[in-house]
mmCIF file of C-alpha atoms in Angstrom:
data_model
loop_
_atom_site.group_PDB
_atom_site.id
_atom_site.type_symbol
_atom_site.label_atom_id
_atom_site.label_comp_id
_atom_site.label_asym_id
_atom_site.label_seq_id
_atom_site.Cartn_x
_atom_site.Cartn_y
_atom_site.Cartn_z
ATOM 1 C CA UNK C 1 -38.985 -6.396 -21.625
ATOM 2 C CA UNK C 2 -40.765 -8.092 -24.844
ATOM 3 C CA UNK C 3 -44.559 -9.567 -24.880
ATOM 4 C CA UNK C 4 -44.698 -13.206 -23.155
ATOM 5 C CA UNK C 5 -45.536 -14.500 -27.118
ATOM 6 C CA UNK C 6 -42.602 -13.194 -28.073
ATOM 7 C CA UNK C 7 -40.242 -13.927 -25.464
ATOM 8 C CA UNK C 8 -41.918 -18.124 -25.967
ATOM 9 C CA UNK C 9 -41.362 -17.175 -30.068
ATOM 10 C CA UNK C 10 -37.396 -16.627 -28.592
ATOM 11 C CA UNK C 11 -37.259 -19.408 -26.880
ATOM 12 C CA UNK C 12 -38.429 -21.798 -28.924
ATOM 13 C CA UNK C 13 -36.575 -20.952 -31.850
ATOM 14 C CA UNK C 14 -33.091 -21.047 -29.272
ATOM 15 C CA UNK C 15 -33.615 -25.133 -29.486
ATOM 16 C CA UNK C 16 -32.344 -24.650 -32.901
ATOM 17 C CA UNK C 17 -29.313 -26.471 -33.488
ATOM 18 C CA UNK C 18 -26.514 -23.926 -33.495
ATOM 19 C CA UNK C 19 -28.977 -21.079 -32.378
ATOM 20 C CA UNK C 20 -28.323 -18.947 -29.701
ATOM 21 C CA UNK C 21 -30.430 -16.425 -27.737
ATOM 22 C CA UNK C 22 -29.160 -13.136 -29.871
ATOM 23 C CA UNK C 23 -29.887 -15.080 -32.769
ATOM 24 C CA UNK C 24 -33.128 -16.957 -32.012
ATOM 25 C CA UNK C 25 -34.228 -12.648 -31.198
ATOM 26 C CA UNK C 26 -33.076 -11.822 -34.610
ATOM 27 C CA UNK C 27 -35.537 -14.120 -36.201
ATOM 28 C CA UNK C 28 -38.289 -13.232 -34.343
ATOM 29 C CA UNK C 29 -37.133 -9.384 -34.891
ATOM 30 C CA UNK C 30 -37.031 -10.053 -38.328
ATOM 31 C CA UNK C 31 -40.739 -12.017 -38.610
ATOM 32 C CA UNK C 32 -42.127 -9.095 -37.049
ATOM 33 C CA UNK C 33 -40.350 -5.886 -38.473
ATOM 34 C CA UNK C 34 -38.961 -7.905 -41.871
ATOM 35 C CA UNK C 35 -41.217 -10.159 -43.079
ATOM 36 C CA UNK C 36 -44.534 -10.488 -40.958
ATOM 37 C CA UNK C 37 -46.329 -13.037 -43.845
ATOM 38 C CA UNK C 38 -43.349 -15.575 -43.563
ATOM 39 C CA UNK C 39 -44.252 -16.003 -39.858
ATOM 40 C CA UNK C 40 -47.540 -16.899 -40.913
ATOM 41 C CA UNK C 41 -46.689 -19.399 -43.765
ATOM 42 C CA UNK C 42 -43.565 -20.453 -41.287
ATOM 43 C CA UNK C 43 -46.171 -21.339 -38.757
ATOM 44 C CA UNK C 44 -48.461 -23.307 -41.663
ATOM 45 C CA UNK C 45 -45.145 -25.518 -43.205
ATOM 46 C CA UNK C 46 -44.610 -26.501 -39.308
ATOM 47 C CA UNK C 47 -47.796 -27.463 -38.458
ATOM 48 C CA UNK C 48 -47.811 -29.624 -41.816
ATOM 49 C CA UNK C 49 -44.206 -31.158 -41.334
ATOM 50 C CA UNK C 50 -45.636 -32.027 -37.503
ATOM 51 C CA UNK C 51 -48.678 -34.477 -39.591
ATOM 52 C CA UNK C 52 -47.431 -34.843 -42.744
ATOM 53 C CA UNK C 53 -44.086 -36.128 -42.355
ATOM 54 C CA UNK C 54 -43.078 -39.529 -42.176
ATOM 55 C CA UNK C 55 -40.105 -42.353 -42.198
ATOM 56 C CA UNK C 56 -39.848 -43.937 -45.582
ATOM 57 C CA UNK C 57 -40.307 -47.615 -44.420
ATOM 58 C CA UNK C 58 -37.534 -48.670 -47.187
ATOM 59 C CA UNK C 59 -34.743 -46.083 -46.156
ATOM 60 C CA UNK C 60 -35.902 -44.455 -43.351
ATOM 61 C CA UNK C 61 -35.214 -41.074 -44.844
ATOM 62 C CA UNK C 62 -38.556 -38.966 -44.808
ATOM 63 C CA UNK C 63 -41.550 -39.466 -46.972
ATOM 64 C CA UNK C 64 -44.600 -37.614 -47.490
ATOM 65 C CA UNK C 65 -47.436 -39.336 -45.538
ATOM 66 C CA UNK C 66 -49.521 -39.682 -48.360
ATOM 67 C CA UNK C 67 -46.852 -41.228 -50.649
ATOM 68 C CA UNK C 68 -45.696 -43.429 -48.741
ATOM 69 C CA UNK C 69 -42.115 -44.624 -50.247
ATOM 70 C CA UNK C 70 -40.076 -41.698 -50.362
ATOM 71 C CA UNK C 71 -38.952 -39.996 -53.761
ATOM 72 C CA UNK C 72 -36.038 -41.811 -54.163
ATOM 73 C CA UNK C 73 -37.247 -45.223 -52.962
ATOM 74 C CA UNK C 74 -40.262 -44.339 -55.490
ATOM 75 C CA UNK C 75 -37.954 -43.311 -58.186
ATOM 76 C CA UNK C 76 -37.623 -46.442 -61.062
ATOM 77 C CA UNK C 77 -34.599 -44.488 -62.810
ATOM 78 C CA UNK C 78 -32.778 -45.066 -59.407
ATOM 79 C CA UNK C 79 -30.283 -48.166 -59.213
ATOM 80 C CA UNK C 80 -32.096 -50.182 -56.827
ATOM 81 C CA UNK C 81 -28.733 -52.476 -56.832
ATOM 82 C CA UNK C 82 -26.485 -49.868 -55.283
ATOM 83 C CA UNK C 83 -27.589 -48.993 -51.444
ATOM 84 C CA UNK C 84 -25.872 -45.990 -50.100
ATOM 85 C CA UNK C 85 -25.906 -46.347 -46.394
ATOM 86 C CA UNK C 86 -25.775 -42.378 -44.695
ATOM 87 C CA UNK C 87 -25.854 -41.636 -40.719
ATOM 88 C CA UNK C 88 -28.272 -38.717 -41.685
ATOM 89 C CA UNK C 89 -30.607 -37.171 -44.275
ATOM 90 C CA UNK C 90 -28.662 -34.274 -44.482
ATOM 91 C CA UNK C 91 -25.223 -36.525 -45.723
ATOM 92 C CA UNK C 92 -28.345 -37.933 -48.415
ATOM 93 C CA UNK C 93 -28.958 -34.480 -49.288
ATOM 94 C CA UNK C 94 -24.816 -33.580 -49.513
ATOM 95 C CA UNK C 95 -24.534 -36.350 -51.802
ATOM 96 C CA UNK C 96 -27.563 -35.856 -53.792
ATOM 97 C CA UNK C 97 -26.180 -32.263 -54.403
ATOM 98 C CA UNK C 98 -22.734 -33.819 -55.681
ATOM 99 C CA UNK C 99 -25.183 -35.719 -58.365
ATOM 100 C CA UNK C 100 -22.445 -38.781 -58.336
ATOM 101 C CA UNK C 101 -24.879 -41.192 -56.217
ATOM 102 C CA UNK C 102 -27.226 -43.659 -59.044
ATOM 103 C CA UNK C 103 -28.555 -45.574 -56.158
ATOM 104 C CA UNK C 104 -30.623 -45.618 -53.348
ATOM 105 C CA UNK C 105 -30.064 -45.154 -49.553
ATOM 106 C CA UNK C 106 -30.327 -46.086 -45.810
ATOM 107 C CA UNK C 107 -30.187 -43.845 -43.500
ATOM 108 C CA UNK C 108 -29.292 -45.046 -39.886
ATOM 109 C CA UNK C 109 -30.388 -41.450 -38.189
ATOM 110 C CA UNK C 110 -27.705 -42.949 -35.407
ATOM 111 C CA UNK C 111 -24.191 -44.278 -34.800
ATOM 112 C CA UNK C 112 -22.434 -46.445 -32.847
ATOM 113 C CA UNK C 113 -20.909 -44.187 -29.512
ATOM 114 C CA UNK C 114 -20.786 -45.392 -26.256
ATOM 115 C CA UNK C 115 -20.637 -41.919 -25.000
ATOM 116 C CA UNK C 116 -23.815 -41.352 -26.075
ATOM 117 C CA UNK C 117 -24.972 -44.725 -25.608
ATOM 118 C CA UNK C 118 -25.894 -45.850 -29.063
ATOM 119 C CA UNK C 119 -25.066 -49.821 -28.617
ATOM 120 C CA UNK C 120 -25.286 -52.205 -31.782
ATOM 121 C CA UNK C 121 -28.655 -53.214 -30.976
ATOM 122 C CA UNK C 122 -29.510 -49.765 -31.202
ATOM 123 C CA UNK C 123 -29.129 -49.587 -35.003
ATOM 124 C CA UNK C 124 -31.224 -50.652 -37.412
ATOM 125 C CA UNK C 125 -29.806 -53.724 -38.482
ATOM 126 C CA UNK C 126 -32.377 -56.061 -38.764
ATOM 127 C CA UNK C 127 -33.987 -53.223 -41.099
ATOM 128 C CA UNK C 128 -30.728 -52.840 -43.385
ATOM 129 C CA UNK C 129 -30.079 -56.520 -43.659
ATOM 130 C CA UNK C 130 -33.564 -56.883 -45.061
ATOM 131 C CA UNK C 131 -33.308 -53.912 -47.518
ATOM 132 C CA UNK C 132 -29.843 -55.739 -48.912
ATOM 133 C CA UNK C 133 -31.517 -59.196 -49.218
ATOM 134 C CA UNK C 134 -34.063 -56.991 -51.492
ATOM 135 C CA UNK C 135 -31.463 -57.205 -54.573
ATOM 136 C CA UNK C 136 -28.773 -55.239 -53.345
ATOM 137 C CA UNK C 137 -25.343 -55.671 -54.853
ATOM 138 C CA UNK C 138 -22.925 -53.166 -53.295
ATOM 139 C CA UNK C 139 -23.988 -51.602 -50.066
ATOM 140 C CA UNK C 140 -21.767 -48.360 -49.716
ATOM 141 C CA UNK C 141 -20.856 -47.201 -46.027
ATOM 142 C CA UNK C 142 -20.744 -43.802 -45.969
ATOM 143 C CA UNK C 143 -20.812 -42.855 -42.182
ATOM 144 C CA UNK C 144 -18.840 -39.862 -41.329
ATOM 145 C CA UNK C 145 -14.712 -40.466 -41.491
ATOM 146 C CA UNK C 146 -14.996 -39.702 -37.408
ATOM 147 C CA UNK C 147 -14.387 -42.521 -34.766
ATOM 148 C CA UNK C 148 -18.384 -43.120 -34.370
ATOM 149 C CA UNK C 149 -18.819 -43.400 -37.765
ATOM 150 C CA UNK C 150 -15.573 -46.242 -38.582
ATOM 151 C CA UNK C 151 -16.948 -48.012 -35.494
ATOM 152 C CA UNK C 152 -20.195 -48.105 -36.931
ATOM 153 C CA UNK C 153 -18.718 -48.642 -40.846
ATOM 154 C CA UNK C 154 -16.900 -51.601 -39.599
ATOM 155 C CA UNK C 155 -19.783 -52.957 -37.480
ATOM 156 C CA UNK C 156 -22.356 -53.538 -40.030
ATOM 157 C CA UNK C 157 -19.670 -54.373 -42.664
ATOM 158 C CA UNK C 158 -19.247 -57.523 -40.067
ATOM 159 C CA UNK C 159 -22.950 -57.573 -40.112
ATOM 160 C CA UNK C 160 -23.431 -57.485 -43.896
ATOM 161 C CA UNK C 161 -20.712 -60.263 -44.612
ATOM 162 C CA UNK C 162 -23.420 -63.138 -44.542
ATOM 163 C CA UNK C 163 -25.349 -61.109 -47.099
ATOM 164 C CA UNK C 164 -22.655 -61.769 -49.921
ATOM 165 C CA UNK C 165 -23.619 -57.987 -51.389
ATOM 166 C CA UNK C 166 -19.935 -55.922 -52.002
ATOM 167 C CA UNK C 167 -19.538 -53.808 -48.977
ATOM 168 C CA UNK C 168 -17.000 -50.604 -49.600
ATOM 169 C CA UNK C 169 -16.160 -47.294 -47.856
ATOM 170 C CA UNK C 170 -15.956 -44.413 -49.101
ATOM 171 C CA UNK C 171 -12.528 -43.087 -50.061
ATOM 172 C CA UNK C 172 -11.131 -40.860 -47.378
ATOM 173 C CA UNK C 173 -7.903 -38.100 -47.993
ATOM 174 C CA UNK C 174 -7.451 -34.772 -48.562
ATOM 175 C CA UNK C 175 -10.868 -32.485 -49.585
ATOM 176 C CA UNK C 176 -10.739 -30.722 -52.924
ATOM 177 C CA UNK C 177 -9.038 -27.490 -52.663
ATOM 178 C CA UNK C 178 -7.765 -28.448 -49.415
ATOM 179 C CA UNK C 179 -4.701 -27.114 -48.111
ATOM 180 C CA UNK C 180 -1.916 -30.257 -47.486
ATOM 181 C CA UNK C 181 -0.228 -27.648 -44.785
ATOM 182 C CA UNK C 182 -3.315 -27.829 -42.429
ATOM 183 C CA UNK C 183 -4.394 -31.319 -43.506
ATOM 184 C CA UNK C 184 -3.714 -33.392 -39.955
ATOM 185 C CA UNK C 185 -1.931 -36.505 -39.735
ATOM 186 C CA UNK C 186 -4.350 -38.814 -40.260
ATOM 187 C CA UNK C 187 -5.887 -37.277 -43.088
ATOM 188 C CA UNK C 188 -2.488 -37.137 -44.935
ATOM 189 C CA UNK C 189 -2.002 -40.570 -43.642
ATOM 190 C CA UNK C 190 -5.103 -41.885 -45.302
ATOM 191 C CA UNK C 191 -4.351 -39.846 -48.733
ATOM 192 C CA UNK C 192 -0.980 -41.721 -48.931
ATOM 193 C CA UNK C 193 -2.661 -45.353 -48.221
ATOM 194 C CA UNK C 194 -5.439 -44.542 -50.920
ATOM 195 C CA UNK C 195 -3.012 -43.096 -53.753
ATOM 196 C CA UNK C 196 -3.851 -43.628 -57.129
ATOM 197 C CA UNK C 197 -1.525 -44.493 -60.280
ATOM 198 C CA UNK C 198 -2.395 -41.305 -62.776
ATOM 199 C CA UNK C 199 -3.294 -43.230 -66.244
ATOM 200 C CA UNK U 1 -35.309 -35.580 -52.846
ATOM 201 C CA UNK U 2 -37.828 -34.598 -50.125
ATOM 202 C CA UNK U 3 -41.264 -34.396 -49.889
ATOM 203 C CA UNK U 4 -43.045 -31.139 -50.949
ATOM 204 C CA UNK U 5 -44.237 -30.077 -47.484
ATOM 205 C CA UNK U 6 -40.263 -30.203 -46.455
ATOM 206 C CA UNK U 7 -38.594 -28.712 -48.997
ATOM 207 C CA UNK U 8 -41.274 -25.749 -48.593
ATOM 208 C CA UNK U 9 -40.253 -25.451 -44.355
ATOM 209 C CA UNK U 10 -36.749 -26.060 -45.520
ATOM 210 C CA UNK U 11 -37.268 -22.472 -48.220
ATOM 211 C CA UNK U 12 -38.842 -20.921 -45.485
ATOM 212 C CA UNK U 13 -36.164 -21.032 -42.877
ATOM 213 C CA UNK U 14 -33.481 -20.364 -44.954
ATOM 214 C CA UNK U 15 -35.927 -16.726 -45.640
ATOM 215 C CA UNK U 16 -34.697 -16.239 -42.031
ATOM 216 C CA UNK U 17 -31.177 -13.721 -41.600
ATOM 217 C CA UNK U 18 -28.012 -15.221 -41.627
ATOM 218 C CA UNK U 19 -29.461 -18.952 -42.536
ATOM 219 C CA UNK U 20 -28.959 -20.574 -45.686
ATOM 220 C CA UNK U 21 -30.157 -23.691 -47.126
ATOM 221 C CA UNK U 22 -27.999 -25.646 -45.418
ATOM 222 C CA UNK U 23 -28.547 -24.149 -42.199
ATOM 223 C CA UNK U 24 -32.040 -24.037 -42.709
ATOM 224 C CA UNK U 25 -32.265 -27.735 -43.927
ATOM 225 C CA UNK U 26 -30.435 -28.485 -40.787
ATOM 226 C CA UNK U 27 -33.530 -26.812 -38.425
ATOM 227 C CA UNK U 28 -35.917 -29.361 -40.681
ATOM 228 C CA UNK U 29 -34.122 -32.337 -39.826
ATOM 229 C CA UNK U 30 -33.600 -31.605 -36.090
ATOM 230 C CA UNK U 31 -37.241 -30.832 -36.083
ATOM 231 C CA UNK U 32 -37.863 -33.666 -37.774
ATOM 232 C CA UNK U 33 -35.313 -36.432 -35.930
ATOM 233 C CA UNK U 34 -34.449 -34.397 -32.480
ATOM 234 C CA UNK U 35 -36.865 -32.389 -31.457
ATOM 235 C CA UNK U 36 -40.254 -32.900 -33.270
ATOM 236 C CA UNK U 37 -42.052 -31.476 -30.127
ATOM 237 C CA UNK U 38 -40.771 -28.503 -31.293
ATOM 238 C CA UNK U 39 -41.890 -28.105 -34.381
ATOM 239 C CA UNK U 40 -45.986 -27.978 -32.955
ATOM 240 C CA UNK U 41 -44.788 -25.700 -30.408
ATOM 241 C CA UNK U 42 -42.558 -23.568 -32.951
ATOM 242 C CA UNK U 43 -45.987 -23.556 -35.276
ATOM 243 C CA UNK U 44 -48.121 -22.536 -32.259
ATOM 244 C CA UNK U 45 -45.934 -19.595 -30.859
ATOM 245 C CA UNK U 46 -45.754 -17.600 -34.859
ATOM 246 C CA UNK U 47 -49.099 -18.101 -35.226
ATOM 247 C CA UNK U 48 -49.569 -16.097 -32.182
ATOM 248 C CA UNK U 49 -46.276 -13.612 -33.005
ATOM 249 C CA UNK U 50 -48.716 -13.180 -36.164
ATOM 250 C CA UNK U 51 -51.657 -12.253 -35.089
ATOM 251 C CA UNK U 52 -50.876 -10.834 -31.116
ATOM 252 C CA UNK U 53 -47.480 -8.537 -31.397
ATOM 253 C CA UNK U 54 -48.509 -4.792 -32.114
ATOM 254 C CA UNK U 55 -46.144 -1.994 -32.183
ATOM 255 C CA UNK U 56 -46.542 -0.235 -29.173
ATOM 256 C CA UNK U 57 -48.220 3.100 -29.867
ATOM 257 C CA UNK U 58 -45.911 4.878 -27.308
ATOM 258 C CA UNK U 59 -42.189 3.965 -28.195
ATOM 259 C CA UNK U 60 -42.837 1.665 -31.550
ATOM 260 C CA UNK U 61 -41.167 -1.111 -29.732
ATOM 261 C CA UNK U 62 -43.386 -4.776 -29.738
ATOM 262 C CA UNK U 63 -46.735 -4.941 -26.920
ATOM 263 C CA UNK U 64 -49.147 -7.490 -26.745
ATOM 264 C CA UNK U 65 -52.529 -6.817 -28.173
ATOM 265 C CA UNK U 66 -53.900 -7.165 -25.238
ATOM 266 C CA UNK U 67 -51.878 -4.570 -23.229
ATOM 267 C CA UNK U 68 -51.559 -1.898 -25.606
ATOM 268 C CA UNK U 69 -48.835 -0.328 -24.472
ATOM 269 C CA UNK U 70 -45.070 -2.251 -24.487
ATOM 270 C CA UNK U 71 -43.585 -3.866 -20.693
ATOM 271 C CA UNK U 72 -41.150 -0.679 -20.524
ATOM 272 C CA UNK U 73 -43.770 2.391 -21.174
ATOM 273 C CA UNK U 74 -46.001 0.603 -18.994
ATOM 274 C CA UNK U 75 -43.618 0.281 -15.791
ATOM 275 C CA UNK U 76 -44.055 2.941 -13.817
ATOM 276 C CA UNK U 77 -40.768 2.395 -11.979
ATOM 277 C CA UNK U 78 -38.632 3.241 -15.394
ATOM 278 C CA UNK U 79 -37.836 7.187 -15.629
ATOM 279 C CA UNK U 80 -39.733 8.701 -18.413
ATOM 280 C CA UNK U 81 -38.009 12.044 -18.443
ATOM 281 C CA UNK U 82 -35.030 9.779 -20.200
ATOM 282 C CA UNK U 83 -35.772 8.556 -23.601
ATOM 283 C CA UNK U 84 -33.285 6.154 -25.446
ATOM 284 C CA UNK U 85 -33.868 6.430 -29.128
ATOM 285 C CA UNK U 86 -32.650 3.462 -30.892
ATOM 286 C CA UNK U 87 -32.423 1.567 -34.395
ATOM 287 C CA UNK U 88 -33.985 -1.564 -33.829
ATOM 288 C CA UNK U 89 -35.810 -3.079 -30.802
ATOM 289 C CA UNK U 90 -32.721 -5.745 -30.589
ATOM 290 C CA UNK U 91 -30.248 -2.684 -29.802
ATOM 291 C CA UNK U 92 -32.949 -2.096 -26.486
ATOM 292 C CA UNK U 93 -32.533 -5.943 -26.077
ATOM 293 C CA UNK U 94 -28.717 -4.757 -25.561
ATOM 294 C CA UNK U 95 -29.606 -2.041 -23.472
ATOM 295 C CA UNK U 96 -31.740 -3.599 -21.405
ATOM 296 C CA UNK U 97 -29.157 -7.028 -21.000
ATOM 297 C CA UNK U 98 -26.888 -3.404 -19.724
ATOM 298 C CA UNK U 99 -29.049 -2.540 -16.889
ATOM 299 C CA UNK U 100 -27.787 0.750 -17.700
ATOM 300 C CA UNK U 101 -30.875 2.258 -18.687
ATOM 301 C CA UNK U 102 -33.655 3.427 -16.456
ATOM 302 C CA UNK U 103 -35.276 5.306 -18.549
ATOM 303 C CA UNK U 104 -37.456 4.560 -21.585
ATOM 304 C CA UNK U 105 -36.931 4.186 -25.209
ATOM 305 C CA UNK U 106 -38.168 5.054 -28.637
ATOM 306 C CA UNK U 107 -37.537 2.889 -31.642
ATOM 307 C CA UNK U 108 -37.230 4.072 -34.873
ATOM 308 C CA UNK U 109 -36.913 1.078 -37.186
ATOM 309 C CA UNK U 110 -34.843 2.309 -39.669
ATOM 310 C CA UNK U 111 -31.878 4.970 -39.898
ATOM 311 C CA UNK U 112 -31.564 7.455 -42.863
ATOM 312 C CA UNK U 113 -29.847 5.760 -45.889
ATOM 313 C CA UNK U 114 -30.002 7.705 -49.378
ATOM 314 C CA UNK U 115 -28.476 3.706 -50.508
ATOM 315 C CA UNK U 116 -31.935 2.328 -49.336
ATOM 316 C CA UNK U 117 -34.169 5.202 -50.172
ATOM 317 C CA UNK U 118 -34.617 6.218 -46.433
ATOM 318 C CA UNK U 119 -34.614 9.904 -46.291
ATOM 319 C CA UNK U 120 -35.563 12.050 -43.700
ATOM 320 C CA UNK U 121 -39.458 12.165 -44.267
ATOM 321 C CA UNK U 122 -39.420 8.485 -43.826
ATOM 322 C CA UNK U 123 -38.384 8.603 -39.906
ATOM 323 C CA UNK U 124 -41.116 8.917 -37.318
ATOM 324 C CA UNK U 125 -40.002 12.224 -36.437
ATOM 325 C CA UNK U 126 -43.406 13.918 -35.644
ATOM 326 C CA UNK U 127 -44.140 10.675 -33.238
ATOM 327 C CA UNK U 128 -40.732 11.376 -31.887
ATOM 328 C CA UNK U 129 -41.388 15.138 -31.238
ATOM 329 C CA UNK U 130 -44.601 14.203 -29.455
ATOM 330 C CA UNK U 131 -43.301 11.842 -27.153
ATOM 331 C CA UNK U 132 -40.288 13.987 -26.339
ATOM 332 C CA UNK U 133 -42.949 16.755 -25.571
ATOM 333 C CA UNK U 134 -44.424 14.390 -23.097
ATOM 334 C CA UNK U 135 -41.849 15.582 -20.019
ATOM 335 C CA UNK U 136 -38.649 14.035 -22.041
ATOM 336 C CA UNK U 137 -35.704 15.915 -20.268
ATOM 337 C CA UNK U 138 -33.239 14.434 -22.124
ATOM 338 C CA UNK U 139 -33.099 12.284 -25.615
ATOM 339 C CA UNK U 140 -29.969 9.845 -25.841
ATOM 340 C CA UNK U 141 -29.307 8.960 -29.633
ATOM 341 C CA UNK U 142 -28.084 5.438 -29.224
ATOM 342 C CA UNK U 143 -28.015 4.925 -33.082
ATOM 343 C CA UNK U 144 -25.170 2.761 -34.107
ATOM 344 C CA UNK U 145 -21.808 4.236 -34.717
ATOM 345 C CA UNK U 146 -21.988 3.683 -38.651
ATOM 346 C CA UNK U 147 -22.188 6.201 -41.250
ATOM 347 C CA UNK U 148 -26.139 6.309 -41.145
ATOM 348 C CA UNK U 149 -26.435 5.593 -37.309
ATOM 349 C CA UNK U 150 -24.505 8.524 -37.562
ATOM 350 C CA UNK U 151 -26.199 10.725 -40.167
ATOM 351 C CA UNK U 152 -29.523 9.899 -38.532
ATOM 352 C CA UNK U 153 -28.598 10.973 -34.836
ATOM 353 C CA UNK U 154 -27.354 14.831 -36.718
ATOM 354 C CA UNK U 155 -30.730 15.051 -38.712
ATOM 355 C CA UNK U 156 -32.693 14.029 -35.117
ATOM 356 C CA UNK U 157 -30.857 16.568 -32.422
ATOM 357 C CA UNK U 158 -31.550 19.295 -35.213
ATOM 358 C CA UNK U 159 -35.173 18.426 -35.335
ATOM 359 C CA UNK U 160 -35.320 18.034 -31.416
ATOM 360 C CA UNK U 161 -33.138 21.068 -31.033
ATOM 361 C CA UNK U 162 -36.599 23.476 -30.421
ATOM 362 C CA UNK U 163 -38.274 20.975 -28.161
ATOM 363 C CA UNK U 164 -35.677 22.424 -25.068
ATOM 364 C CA UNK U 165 -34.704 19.123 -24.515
ATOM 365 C CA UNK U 166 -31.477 17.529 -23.397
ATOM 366 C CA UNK U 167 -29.626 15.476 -26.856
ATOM 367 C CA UNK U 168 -27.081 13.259 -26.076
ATOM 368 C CA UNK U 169 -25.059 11.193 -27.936
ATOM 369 C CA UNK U 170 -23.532 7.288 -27.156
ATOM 370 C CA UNK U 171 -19.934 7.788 -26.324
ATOM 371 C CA UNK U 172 -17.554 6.024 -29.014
ATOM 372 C CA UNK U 173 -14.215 4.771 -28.462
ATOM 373 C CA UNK U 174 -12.217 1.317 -27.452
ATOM 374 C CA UNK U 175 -14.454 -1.609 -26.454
ATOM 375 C CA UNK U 176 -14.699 -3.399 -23.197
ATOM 376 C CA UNK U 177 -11.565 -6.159 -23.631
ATOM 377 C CA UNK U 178 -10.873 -4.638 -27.002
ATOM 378 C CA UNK U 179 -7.305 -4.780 -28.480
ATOM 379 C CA UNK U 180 -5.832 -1.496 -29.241
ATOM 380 C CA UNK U 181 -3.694 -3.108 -31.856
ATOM 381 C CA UNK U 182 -6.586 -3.962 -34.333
ATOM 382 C CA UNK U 183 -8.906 -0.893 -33.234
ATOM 383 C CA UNK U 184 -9.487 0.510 -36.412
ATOM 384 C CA UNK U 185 -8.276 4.410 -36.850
ATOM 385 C CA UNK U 186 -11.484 6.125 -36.439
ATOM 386 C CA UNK U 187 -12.168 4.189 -33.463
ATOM 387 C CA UNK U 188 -8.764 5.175 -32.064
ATOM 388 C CA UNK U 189 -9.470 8.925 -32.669
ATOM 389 C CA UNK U 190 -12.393 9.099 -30.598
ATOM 390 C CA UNK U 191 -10.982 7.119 -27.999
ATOM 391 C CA UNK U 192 -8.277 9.918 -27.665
ATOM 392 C CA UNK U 193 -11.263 12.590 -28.212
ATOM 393 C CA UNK U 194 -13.435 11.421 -25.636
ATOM 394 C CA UNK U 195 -10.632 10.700 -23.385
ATOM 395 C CA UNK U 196 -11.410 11.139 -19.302
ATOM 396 C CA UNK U 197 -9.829 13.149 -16.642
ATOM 397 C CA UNK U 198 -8.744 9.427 -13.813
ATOM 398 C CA UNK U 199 -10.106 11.239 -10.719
#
């Protein structure tokens, strides 16, 4: 019923994470009837991300081809001392946003799940063990509080031992303005272990 | 945090309905980690929306350049004494997904609303007259059931009252699988309005 280009248009945006087919047509809809110049500068930004974007070959998060070291690997004002060790760019980004992170990162863009497949020799250990020789002093695992990401935490905390850098986790309980009623267990469970004396 | 050229993708998807930065930073880094296939191909196919989707001159609904006219006028098997106005080319997506309709359709791409300056000298009504005049038998108003889905399908049956045509209107009541108990009250009423003689 639509023009082959925009039926491909449809498609393509579907692969989306989290898109669907009514909503992948709703883009399109809206490049065409909305906002016809954003396709056009859309189109341009892809084609540059597609050349111009690369792994930064400290952290592994993404640098601008013609940098080379990312922005935060480039950044002097950064603690190069404290390595903040994320499963993805995006958990980078969440903590960037909460502006309590001084130090730099290492993103592992995988973790440990045998479902999936993802063995130990699949992660980039070799890669983070050299970053930490580099001057590191505490080497923060903050992999998702999911079973993947303790597997993986408690993997390359083994891993790191040798290294003689500080190793911690991040602190895991009830979220801020979280309700205790539908906390489950384990999250409860975890708040009680980690309580704090109030000064 | 990130380089220029994907902070400026990551703006530009979240330009997109419904996505916010988040959401939109999300598509980046799948296009960037998962899928970066995608992101040439993605480029590639809104170029093309950009330059190759027309309106089609017939029912305002998307055509290739190349054709002219849209897939639906074009098909010779679909009735064209039945015309289908509708909203938005998505709502003929819905129709279509229906099978219901064998006739044709005629977009208008926006409804009367005094809230967004659209009054009645902003709908394609002369286009609308002439296509009705083309051997239209009967004109179903398949606005949406909203106050100016509503308000739009009045002002068009008294403008296509002359043309001798057939105006219909979408029936309105309960949903498919709906639940009477949260059916809101005007939904209810025309439930009970429209209600059917069981044969």
């Amino acid at each position: 019923m639509l023009p082959p280009g925009l039926r491909r248009a449809i498609e393509l945006f579907s692969r989306l994470p989290g898109v669907g087919d009514k909503t992948a047509a709703r883009f399109v809809m809206h490049l065409l009837s909305g906002d016809r110049a954003l396709a056009g500068a859309l189109a341009e930004a892809l084609r540059e991300l597609d050349t111009s974007i690369v792994p930064c070959p400290r952290c592994a998060s993404f640098a601008d081809a013609a940098d080379g070291l990312c922005l935060i690997c480039a950044d002097t004002r950064r603690d190069p001392r404290v390595l903040c060790v994320v499963a993805r760019v995006q958990d980078l980004l969440g903590f960037e946003r909460s502006g309590a992170m001084r130090g730099q990162y290492f993103v592992l863009h995988k973790l440990l799940s045998p479902l999936d497949g993802v063995s130990p020799q699949d992660l980039p250990v070799s890669r983070l063990l050299a970053r930490v020789a580099d001057g590191v002093e505490e080497v923060i695992l903050a992999t998702p509080p999911t079973v993947d990401g303790e597997a993986t935490a408690l993997f390359l905390a083994r891993e790191l031992r040798p290294s003689g850098a500080r190793v911690t986790r991040l602190a895991s309980g009830v979220p801020h303005g979280g309700d205790l009623e539908f906390a489950d267990q384990i999250t409860l469970g975890r708040a009680l272990e980690g309580r704090k004396a109030i000064e």
